[in-house]
Coordinates of C-alpha atoms in Angstrom, one line a residue:
Chain A
M11 CA -16.9 -1.2 35.4
H12 CA -17.2 2.1 33.6
D13 CA -17.3 1.8 29.8
Q14 CA -17.4 4.2 26.9
T15 CA -18.1 3.4 23.3
A16 CA -16.7 5.2 20.2
A17 CA -16.8 5.2 16.4
I18 CA -14.2 6.6 14.0
I19 CA -15.3 8.1 10.6
V20 CA -12.5 8.7 8.2
I21 CA -13.4 11.0 5.4
G22 CA -11.2 11.0 2.3
N23 CA -11.2 9.9 -1.3
E24 CA -7.4 9.6 -1.1
I25 CA -7.8 6.6 1.3
L26 CA -10.5 4.9 -0.8
S27 CA -8.5 5.3 -4.0
G28 CA -5.4 3.9 -2.4
K29 CA -3.3 6.9 -2.8
V30 CA -2.7 7.3 0.9
A31 CA -2.9 4.5 3.5
D32 CA -4.8 5.5 6.6
T33 CA -2.7 6.0 9.7
N34 CA -5.1 8.1 11.7
A35 CA -7.6 5.3 12.4
T36 CA -4.9 2.9 13.3
F37 CA -3.3 5.5 15.7
L38 CA -6.6 6.4 17.3
T39 CA -7.7 2.7 17.7
Q40 CA -4.7 2.0 19.9
E41 CA -5.0 5.2 21.9
L42 CA -8.7 4.5 22.6
R43 CA -7.9 1.0 23.8
R44 CA -5.3 2.3 26.2
L45 CA -7.9 4.7 27.5
G46 CA -10.4 1.9 28.1
V47 CA -12.7 3.1 25.4
T48 CA -14.6 0.4 23.3
L49 CA -14.3 1.1 19.6
K50 CA -17.5 -0.2 17.8
R51 CA -16.9 0.9 14.2
I52 CA -14.4 2.4 11.8
L53 CA -15.9 3.7 8.6
V54 CA -14.1 5.2 5.6
I55 CA -16.2 7.3 3.3
P56 CA -15.7 9.6 0.3
D57 CA -15.6 13.5 0.6
E58 CA -19.3 13.6 -0.1
L59 CA -21.9 15.6 1.8
D60 CA -24.5 12.9 1.9
A61 CA -22.1 10.1 2.9
I62 CA -20.9 12.2 5.8
A63 CA -24.4 13.2 6.9
E64 CA -25.6 9.5 6.7
A65 CA -22.6 8.3 8.8
V66 CA -23.3 11.0 11.4
R67 CA -27.0 10.0 11.6
A68 CA -26.0 6.4 12.1
Y69 CA -23.2 6.7 14.6
Q70 CA -23.8 9.9 16.6
P71 CA -26.8 8.4 18.5
A72 CA -25.4 4.9 18.7
V73 CA -22.1 5.5 20.5
D74 CA -20.8 7.8 23.3
V75 CA -18.1 9.5 21.2
V76 CA -17.6 10.0 17.4
F77 CA -14.3 11.0 15.9
T78 CA -14.0 12.3 12.4
S79 CA -10.7 12.5 10.5
G80 CA -10.2 14.7 7.4
G81 CA -12.0 17.1 5.1
V82 CA -11.6 20.2 7.2
G83 CA -9.3 22.3 4.9
P84 CA -10.0 25.2 2.6
T85 CA -10.5 23.4 -0.7
H86 CA -13.6 22.2 -2.7
D87 CA -13.2 18.6 -1.4
D88 CA -13.3 19.7 2.3
V89 CA -17.0 19.1 3.1
T90 CA -16.8 17.6 6.6
I91 CA -18.2 20.6 8.4
A92 CA -21.1 20.9 6.0
G93 CA -21.7 17.1 6.2
I94 CA -21.7 17.0 9.9
A95 CA -24.0 20.0 10.1
L96 CA -26.4 18.3 7.6
G97 CA -26.4 15.1 9.7
L98 CA -27.1 16.9 12.9
G99 CA -29.7 19.2 11.3
R100 CA -27.7 22.3 12.1
R101 CA -26.8 25.3 10.0
V102 CA -23.2 26.0 9.0
V103 CA -22.1 29.4 10.5
R104 CA -18.9 31.3 10.5
H105 CA -17.5 31.3 14.0
P106 CA -16.5 34.9 15.1
F107 CA -13.4 33.8 17.0
L108 CA -12.1 31.7 14.2
E109 CA -12.8 34.4 11.6
E110 CA -10.9 37.0 13.7
K111 CA -7.9 34.6 14.0
I112 CA -7.9 33.9 10.3
R113 CA -8.1 37.5 9.3
E114 CA -5.3 38.3 11.8
F115 CA -3.1 35.6 10.3
S116 CA -4.0 36.3 6.7
G117 CA -3.9 40.1 6.5
D118 CA -4.2 41.2 2.9
T119 CA -4.2 37.6 1.6
V120 CA -7.6 36.8 3.2
N121 CA -9.9 35.0 0.7
A122 CA -13.0 32.8 0.6
A123 CA -10.9 29.6 0.9
R124 CA -9.3 30.8 4.1
L125 CA -12.5 32.1 5.6
K126 CA -14.1 28.7 4.9
M127 CA -12.0 27.4 7.7
A128 CA -13.9 29.6 10.1
E129 CA -17.1 27.6 9.4
V130 CA -18.6 25.4 12.0
P131 CA -21.8 23.5 12.7
E132 CA -23.9 26.0 14.6
G133 CA -23.4 25.7 18.4
A134 CA -20.0 23.9 18.1
E135 CA -17.6 24.2 21.0
L136 CA -14.0 25.2 20.4
I137 CA -11.5 23.2 22.4
F138 CA -8.1 24.7 22.9
G139 CA -4.9 22.7 23.5
G140 CA -2.0 21.1 21.6
Q141 CA 0.8 22.8 19.9
L142 CA -1.5 24.6 17.4
N143 CA -3.3 27.8 17.8
F144 CA -6.3 26.5 15.9
P145 CA -8.8 24.8 18.3
T146 CA -10.5 21.4 17.9
L147 CA -14.2 21.5 17.1
R148 CA -16.9 19.5 19.0
A149 CA -20.5 19.3 17.8
E150 CA -22.7 17.3 20.2
N151 CA -20.5 14.1 20.9
I152 CA -18.6 14.5 17.6
Y153 CA -14.9 15.5 17.7
I154 CA -13.8 16.9 14.4
L155 CA -10.1 16.2 13.8
P156 CA -7.9 17.1 10.8
G157 CA -6.7 14.5 8.3
I158 CA -3.0 15.5 8.3
P159 CA -1.5 12.8 10.5
E160 CA 0.8 15.1 12.5
L161 CA -2.1 17.4 13.3
F162 CA -4.5 14.6 14.0
R163 CA -2.1 13.2 16.6
D164 CA -1.4 16.6 18.2
K165 CA -5.1 17.4 18.4
F166 CA -6.1 14.1 19.8
S167 CA -3.3 14.0 22.3
A168 CA -4.3 17.4 23.6
I169 CA -7.9 16.2 24.4
K170 CA -7.5 12.5 25.1
E171 CA -7.6 12.5 28.9
R172 CA -11.3 13.5 28.8
F173 CA -12.1 10.1 27.3
A174 CA -10.3 7.9 29.9
V175 CA -12.4 5.2 31.6
D176 CA -11.6 1.9 33.4
P177 CA -8.9 0.2 31.4
Y178 CA -9.0 -3.3 29.8
F179 CA -6.8 -6.0 31.1
L180 CA -5.3 -8.5 28.7
R181 CA -3.8 -12.0 29.0
V182 CA -2.4 -14.0 26.0
I183 CA -1.8 -17.7 25.4
Y184 CA 0.4 -18.9 22.6
L185 CA -0.3 -22.3 21.4
C186 CA 1.1 -25.0 19.1
A187 CA -2.1 -26.6 17.9
F188 CA -4.7 -26.3 15.2
E189 CA -7.3 -23.7 16.0
S190 CA -9.9 -26.4 15.3
S191 CA -8.4 -28.6 18.0
I192 CA -8.7 -26.1 20.8
A193 CA -12.0 -24.5 19.8
G194 CA -13.9 -26.8 22.1
Y195 CA -11.8 -25.6 25.2
L196 CA -12.5 -22.0 24.3
N197 CA -16.2 -22.7 24.1
D198 CA -16.1 -24.5 27.5
T199 CA -14.4 -21.5 29.2
L200 CA -16.9 -19.1 27.5
A201 CA -19.7 -21.1 29.0
V202 CA -18.4 -20.4 32.5
F203 CA -17.2 -16.9 31.8
P204 CA -19.7 -15.5 29.3
D205 CA -18.5 -11.9 29.7
L206 CA -15.0 -12.7 28.8
Q207 CA -13.7 -11.2 25.5
L208 CA -12.0 -14.2 24.0
G209 CA -10.2 -14.0 20.7
S210 CA -8.4 -16.7 18.7
Y211 CA -5.9 -15.8 16.0
P212 CA -4.1 -18.4 13.8
K213 CA -0.7 -17.5 12.5
L214 CA 0.8 -19.1 9.4
D215 CA 4.4 -20.2 9.0
D216 CA 5.5 -19.0 12.5
P217 CA 8.1 -21.5 14.0
E218 CA 7.1 -20.5 17.5
Y219 CA 3.3 -20.9 17.6
Q220 CA 0.2 -21.6 15.5
V221 CA -2.5 -19.8 17.5
R222 CA -2.6 -16.8 19.7
V223 CA -5.5 -16.7 22.1
T224 CA -6.3 -13.4 23.8
L225 CA -8.5 -13.0 26.9
E226 CA -9.7 -9.5 27.9
S227 CA -11.9 -7.9 30.6
K228 CA -12.2 -4.7 32.5
D229 CA -12.5 -6.8 35.6
Q230 CA -9.0 -8.0 36.5
N231 CA -10.2 -10.7 38.9
Y232 CA -12.7 -12.1 36.4
L233 CA -10.0 -12.2 33.8
N234 CA -7.6 -14.0 36.0
R235 CA -10.2 -16.6 36.9
A236 CA -11.1 -17.2 33.3
F237 CA -7.4 -17.4 32.4
A238 CA -6.9 -20.1 35.0
D239 CA -10.0 -21.9 33.8
L240 CA -8.8 -22.1 30.2
M241 CA -5.2 -23.0 31.1
A242 CA -6.5 -25.9 33.2
R243 CA -8.5 -27.2 30.1
L244 CA -5.8 -26.8 27.4
P245 CA -3.5 -29.8 26.9
A246 CA -0.2 -28.7 28.6
E247 CA 1.9 -29.8 25.7
C248 CA 0.2 -27.3 23.4
I249 CA 1.0 -24.2 25.5
V250 CA 4.1 -22.4 24.2
R251 CA 4.0 -19.4 26.5
T252 CA 1.7 -16.9 28.1
E253 CA 1.7 -13.2 28.6
Chain B
M30 CA -16.4 4.3 -19.5
H31 CA -17.2 1.1 -17.6
D32 CA -17.2 1.4 -13.9
Q33 CA -17.8 -1.0 -11.0
T34 CA -18.3 0.0 -7.4
A35 CA -17.2 -1.9 -4.3
A36 CA -17.3 -2.0 -0.5
I37 CA -15.0 -3.8 2.0
I38 CA -16.3 -5.1 5.3
V39 CA -13.5 -6.0 7.7
I40 CA -14.9 -8.2 10.5
G41 CA -12.6 -8.5 13.6
N42 CA -12.5 -7.5 17.2
E43 CA -8.7 -7.7 17.0
I44 CA -8.7 -4.7 14.6
L45 CA -11.1 -2.6 16.7
S46 CA -9.2 -3.3 19.9
G47 CA -5.9 -2.3 18.3
K48 CA -4.2 -5.7 18.8
V49 CA -3.7 -6.1 15.0
A50 CA -3.5 -3.4 12.4
D51 CA -5.5 -4.0 9.3
T52 CA -3.5 -4.8 6.2
N53 CA -6.2 -6.6 4.2
A54 CA -8.3 -3.5 3.5
T55 CA -5.2 -1.5 2.6
F56 CA -4.0 -4.2 0.2
L57 CA -7.4 -4.6 -1.4
T58 CA -7.9 -0.9 -1.7
Q59 CA -4.8 -0.6 -3.9
E60 CA -5.7 -3.7 -5.9
L61 CA -9.2 -2.5 -6.7
R62 CA -7.9 0.9 -7.8
R63 CA -5.5 -0.8 -10.2
L64 CA -8.4 -2.9 -11.6
G65 CA -10.5 0.4 -12.2
V66 CA -13.0 -0.5 -9.4
T67 CA -14.4 2.4 -7.5
L68 CA -14.3 1.7 -3.7
K69 CA -17.2 3.5 -1.9
R70 CA -16.8 2.3 1.7
I71 CA -14.5 0.5 4.1
L72 CA -16.2 -0.6 7.3
V73 CA -14.6 -2.3 10.3
I74 CA -17.0 -4.1 12.6
P75 CA -16.8 -6.5 15.6
D76 CA -17.3 -10.3 15.3
E77 CA -21.1 -9.9 16.0
L78 CA -23.9 -11.5 14.1
D79 CA -26.1 -8.4 14.0
A80 CA -23.3 -6.0 13.1
I81 CA -22.4 -8.3 10.1
A82 CA -26.0 -8.7 9.0
E83 CA -26.6 -5.0 9.2
A84 CA -23.5 -4.2 7.1
V85 CA -24.6 -6.8 4.5
R86 CA -28.1 -5.2 4.3
A87 CA -26.6 -1.8 3.8
Y88 CA -23.9 -2.5 1.3
Q89 CA -25.0 -5.6 -0.7
P90 CA -27.7 -3.7 -2.7
A91 CA -25.7 -0.5 -2.8
V92 CA -22.6 -1.5 -4.7
D93 CA -21.6 -3.9 -7.4
V94 CA -19.3 -6.1 -5.3
V95 CA -18.8 -6.6 -1.6
F96 CA -15.7 -8.2 0.0
T97 CA -15.6 -9.4 3.5
S98 CA -12.4 -10.1 5.5
G99 CA -12.2 -12.4 8.5
G100 CA -14.3 -14.4 10.8
V101 CA -14.4 -17.6 8.8
G102 CA -12.4 -20.0 11.1
P103 CA -13.5 -22.8 13.3
T104 CA -13.8 -20.9 16.7
H105 CA -16.7 -19.3 18.6
D106 CA -15.8 -15.8 17.3
D107 CA -16.0 -16.8 13.7
V108 CA -19.6 -15.7 12.9
T109 CA -19.1 -14.2 9.4
I110 CA -21.0 -17.0 7.5
A111 CA -23.9 -16.9 9.9
G112 CA -23.9 -13.0 9.8
I113 CA -23.9 -12.9 6.0
A114 CA -26.6 -15.5 5.8
L115 CA -28.7 -13.5 8.3
G116 CA -28.2 -10.4 6.3
L117 CA -29.3 -12.1 3.0
G118 CA -32.2 -13.9 4.6
R119 CA -30.7 -17.3 3.8
R120 CA -30.2 -20.4 5.9
V121 CA -26.7 -21.6 6.9
V122 CA -26.1 -25.1 5.5
R123 CA -23.3 -27.5 5.4
H124 CA -21.8 -27.7 1.9
P125 CA -21.4 -31.4 0.9
F126 CA -18.2 -30.8 -1.1
L127 CA -16.6 -28.9 1.8
E128 CA -17.7 -31.5 4.3
E129 CA -16.2 -34.2 2.3
K130 CA -12.9 -32.3 2.0
I131 CA -12.8 -31.7 5.7
R132 CA -13.5 -35.2 6.7
E133 CA -10.8 -36.4 4.2
F134 CA -8.3 -34.0 5.7
S135 CA -9.2 -34.6 9.3
G136 CA -9.7 -38.4 9.4
D137 CA -10.2 -39.4 13.1
T138 CA -9.7 -35.9 14.4
V139 CA -12.9 -34.5 12.8
N140 CA -14.9 -32.5 15.2
A141 CA -17.7 -29.9 15.4
A142 CA -15.2 -27.0 15.0
R143 CA -13.7 -28.5 11.8
L144 CA -17.1 -29.2 10.4
K145 CA -18.1 -25.6 11.1
M146 CA -15.8 -24.7 8.2
A147 CA -18.1 -26.6 5.8
E148 CA -20.9 -24.1 6.6
V149 CA -22.0 -21.7 3.8
P150 CA -25.0 -19.3 3.2
E151 CA -27.5 -21.5 1.3
G152 CA -26.8 -21.3 -2.5
A153 CA -23.3 -20.0 -2.2
E154 CA -20.9 -20.6 -5.0
L155 CA -17.5 -22.2 -4.5
I156 CA -14.7 -20.6 -6.5
F157 CA -11.6 -22.6 -6.9
G158 CA -8.1 -21.1 -7.5
G159 CA -5.1 -19.9 -5.7
Q160 CA -2.5 -22.0 -3.9
L161 CA -5.0 -23.4 -1.4
N162 CA -7.4 -26.3 -1.9
F163 CA -10.0 -24.6 0.1
P164 CA -12.3 -22.5 -2.3
T165 CA -13.4 -18.9 -1.9
L166 CA -17.2 -18.5 -1.2
R167 CA -19.5 -16.1 -3.1
A168 CA -23.0 -15.4 -1.9
E169 CA -24.9 -13.1 -4.3
N170 CA -22.3 -10.3 -4.9
I171 CA -20.5 -10.9 -1.7
Y172 CA -17.0 -12.5 -1.8
I173 CA -16.1 -14.0 1.5
L174 CA -12.3 -13.8 2.2
P175 CA -10.3 -15.1 5.1
G176 CA -8.7 -12.7 7.6
I177 CA -5.2 -14.2 7.7
P178 CA -3.3 -11.7 5.5
E179 CA -1.4 -14.4 3.5
L180 CA -4.6 -16.3 2.7
F181 CA -6.5 -13.1 2.0
R182 CA -4.0 -12.1 -0.7
D183 CA -3.8 -15.5 -2.2
K184 CA -7.5 -15.8 -2.4
F185 CA -8.0 -12.3 -3.9
S186 CA -5.2 -12.7 -6.4
A187 CA -6.8 -15.9 -7.7
I188 CA -10.1 -14.2 -8.5
K189 CA -9.2 -10.6 -9.2
E190 CA -9.3 -10.6 -13.0
R191 CA -13.1 -11.0 -12.9
F192 CA -13.3 -7.5 -11.4
A193 CA -11.3 -5.6 -14.0
V194 CA -13.0 -2.7 -15.7
D195 CA -11.7 0.5 -17.4
P196 CA -8.7 1.8 -15.4
Y197 CA -8.3 5.3 -13.8
F198 CA -5.7 7.7 -15.2
L199 CA -3.9 9.9 -12.7
R200 CA -1.9 13.1 -13.0
V201 CA -0.2 14.9 -10.0
I202 CA 0.9 18.4 -9.5
Y203 CA 3.3 19.2 -6.6
L204 CA 3.0 22.9 -5.4
C205 CA 4.8 25.3 -3.1
A206 CA 1.9 27.3 -1.9
F207 CA -0.7 27.4 0.8
E208 CA -3.7 25.2 0.0
S209 CA -5.9 28.2 0.7
S210 CA -4.0 30.2 -2.0
I211 CA -4.7 27.8 -4.8
A212 CA -8.2 26.7 -3.8
G213 CA -9.7 29.2 -6.2
Y214 CA -7.8 27.8 -9.2
L215 CA -9.0 24.3 -8.3
N216 CA -12.6 25.5 -8.2
D217 CA -12.2 27.2 -11.6
T218 CA -11.0 24.1 -13.2
L219 CA -13.8 22.1 -11.6
A220 CA -16.3 24.5 -13.0
V221 CA -15.1 23.6 -16.5
F222 CA -14.4 19.9 -15.8
P223 CA -17.1 18.9 -13.3
D224 CA -16.5 15.1 -13.8
L225 CA -12.8 15.4 -12.8
Q226 CA -11.8 13.7 -9.6
L227 CA -9.7 16.4 -8.0
G228 CA -7.9 16.0 -4.7
S229 CA -5.7 18.5 -2.7
Y230 CA -3.4 17.2 0.0
P231 CA -1.3 19.5 2.2
K232 CA 2.0 18.1 3.5
L233 CA 3.7 19.4 6.6
D234 CA 7.4 20.0 7.0
D235 CA 8.4 18.7 3.5
P236 CA 11.3 20.6 2.0
E237 CA 10.1 19.9 -1.5
Y238 CA 6.4 20.8 -1.6
Q239 CA 3.4 22.0 0.4
V240 CA 0.5 20.6 -1.5
R241 CA 0.0 17.6 -3.8
V242 CA -2.9 18.0 -6.2
T243 CA -4.2 14.8 -7.8
L244 CA -6.4 14.7 -11.0
E245 CA -8.2 11.5 -12.0
S246 CA -10.6 10.3 -14.6
K247 CA -11.3 7.1 -16.5
D248 CA -11.3 9.3 -19.7
Q249 CA -7.6 10.0 -20.5
N250 CA -8.4 12.8 -23.0
Y251 CA -10.7 14.5 -20.5
L252 CA -8.0 14.2 -17.8
N253 CA -5.3 15.6 -20.1
R254 CA -7.5 18.6 -21.0
A255 CA -8.4 19.3 -17.3
F256 CA -4.7 19.0 -16.4
A257 CA -3.7 21.5 -19.1
D258 CA -6.5 23.8 -17.9
L259 CA -5.3 23.8 -14.3
M260 CA -1.7 24.2 -15.2
A261 CA -2.5 27.3 -17.2
R262 CA -4.3 28.8 -14.2
L263 CA -1.7 28.0 -11.5
P264 CA 1.1 30.6 -11.0
A265 CA 4.1 29.1 -12.6
E266 CA 6.4 29.9 -9.7
C267 CA 4.2 27.6 -7.4
I268 CA 4.7 24.5 -9.5
V269 CA 7.5 22.3 -8.2
R270 CA 6.9 19.3 -10.5
T271 CA 4.3 17.1 -12.2
E272 CA 3.7 13.4 -12.6

């Protein structure tokens, strides 16, 4: 089964100070799952050069694809490009194509802040697509996305097909039992199906069920056999329904 | 001004696989800000021993307080206690008080899964409070909170006063202007007030304003002077309103 791993780095003081709730990581998490990509980390850091560089150094070699969100605007707190360049050991350069576009758009009002948006880590690729004229930047395996949720979604949707790999298959069992009463059955199934991704999630005060058990694999046949194995072990009176 | 730094480690495959959207980090972020605590990192990792230990080793010495969310139940995927113990170089031990409580509660149905919930990193403190009989665990500066949102909130609310420090003060300016047109004014104010926390957040398709500028400090007088400085620089016709 073909797999691909990813990490998301959200850059933004506004998230860490609770002024804005993140929606980009939540959106991207669900999109990546649908594409069959395995998300290994989500990290939220401040708009600080060293924090960005450190995150890039940690994740860029460790996963197949890194996505950053935020910090790519024209103001003092937009230091994502410089932070990624620092982390990759590249220079920050003004990209001729972006500079031309910005000068065209700005005319007489061109200024340092606008031209800052032409800056890229040296050697970055421009990826065109989406409803916006402005391209998405890629430096090595890092895709640099804007923090504004509408733009983030537009940009990612325009490039997402390139990340598609074999999908995950999911089965769910809803149970009326204490988690601690069924833990042994889960362990028994895992002993037979060690590659199964098995999750157990208690729910409080739900009239329908107490525990939601999720079974996942990229191998549908393996998943079905593991599901049948667990169902045969669980006391029938505990099973509310399955999906 | 008294400050305190924090990090949140969310442990859960269900978050990374998009099956459940995190609400605990979002809740805690806002609570910490209200308490005057400066949040430096939010990290979401899988239910894996090594990932937890690595996060503990990175954050425990770097900030004043670490909070973990999730992975403290009775099933195979609950490895937070073991991961924290590994990261701190401590053994996992069964706490006599917790064991007694669990045996009392379980009676004849006591089993390995239930007794797993008596396990703590050696030397951990039990903190009582909240609506639940079950205490919160503290190991060094790490507070170990449950992943179920209702319990997470209850547990944190019961201990939160111990984290209160000097609060942040916030002013906001709503502007009708391109972010790139006001970037220079923001830089000018920052040159005079380098300790100001200054954020600039564009909004798309809002009939009222284009940019929200936030000014923050723990020093209210410093904040008021910085606010007056920036207001004097900004073109009056751009200012929609202030908070």
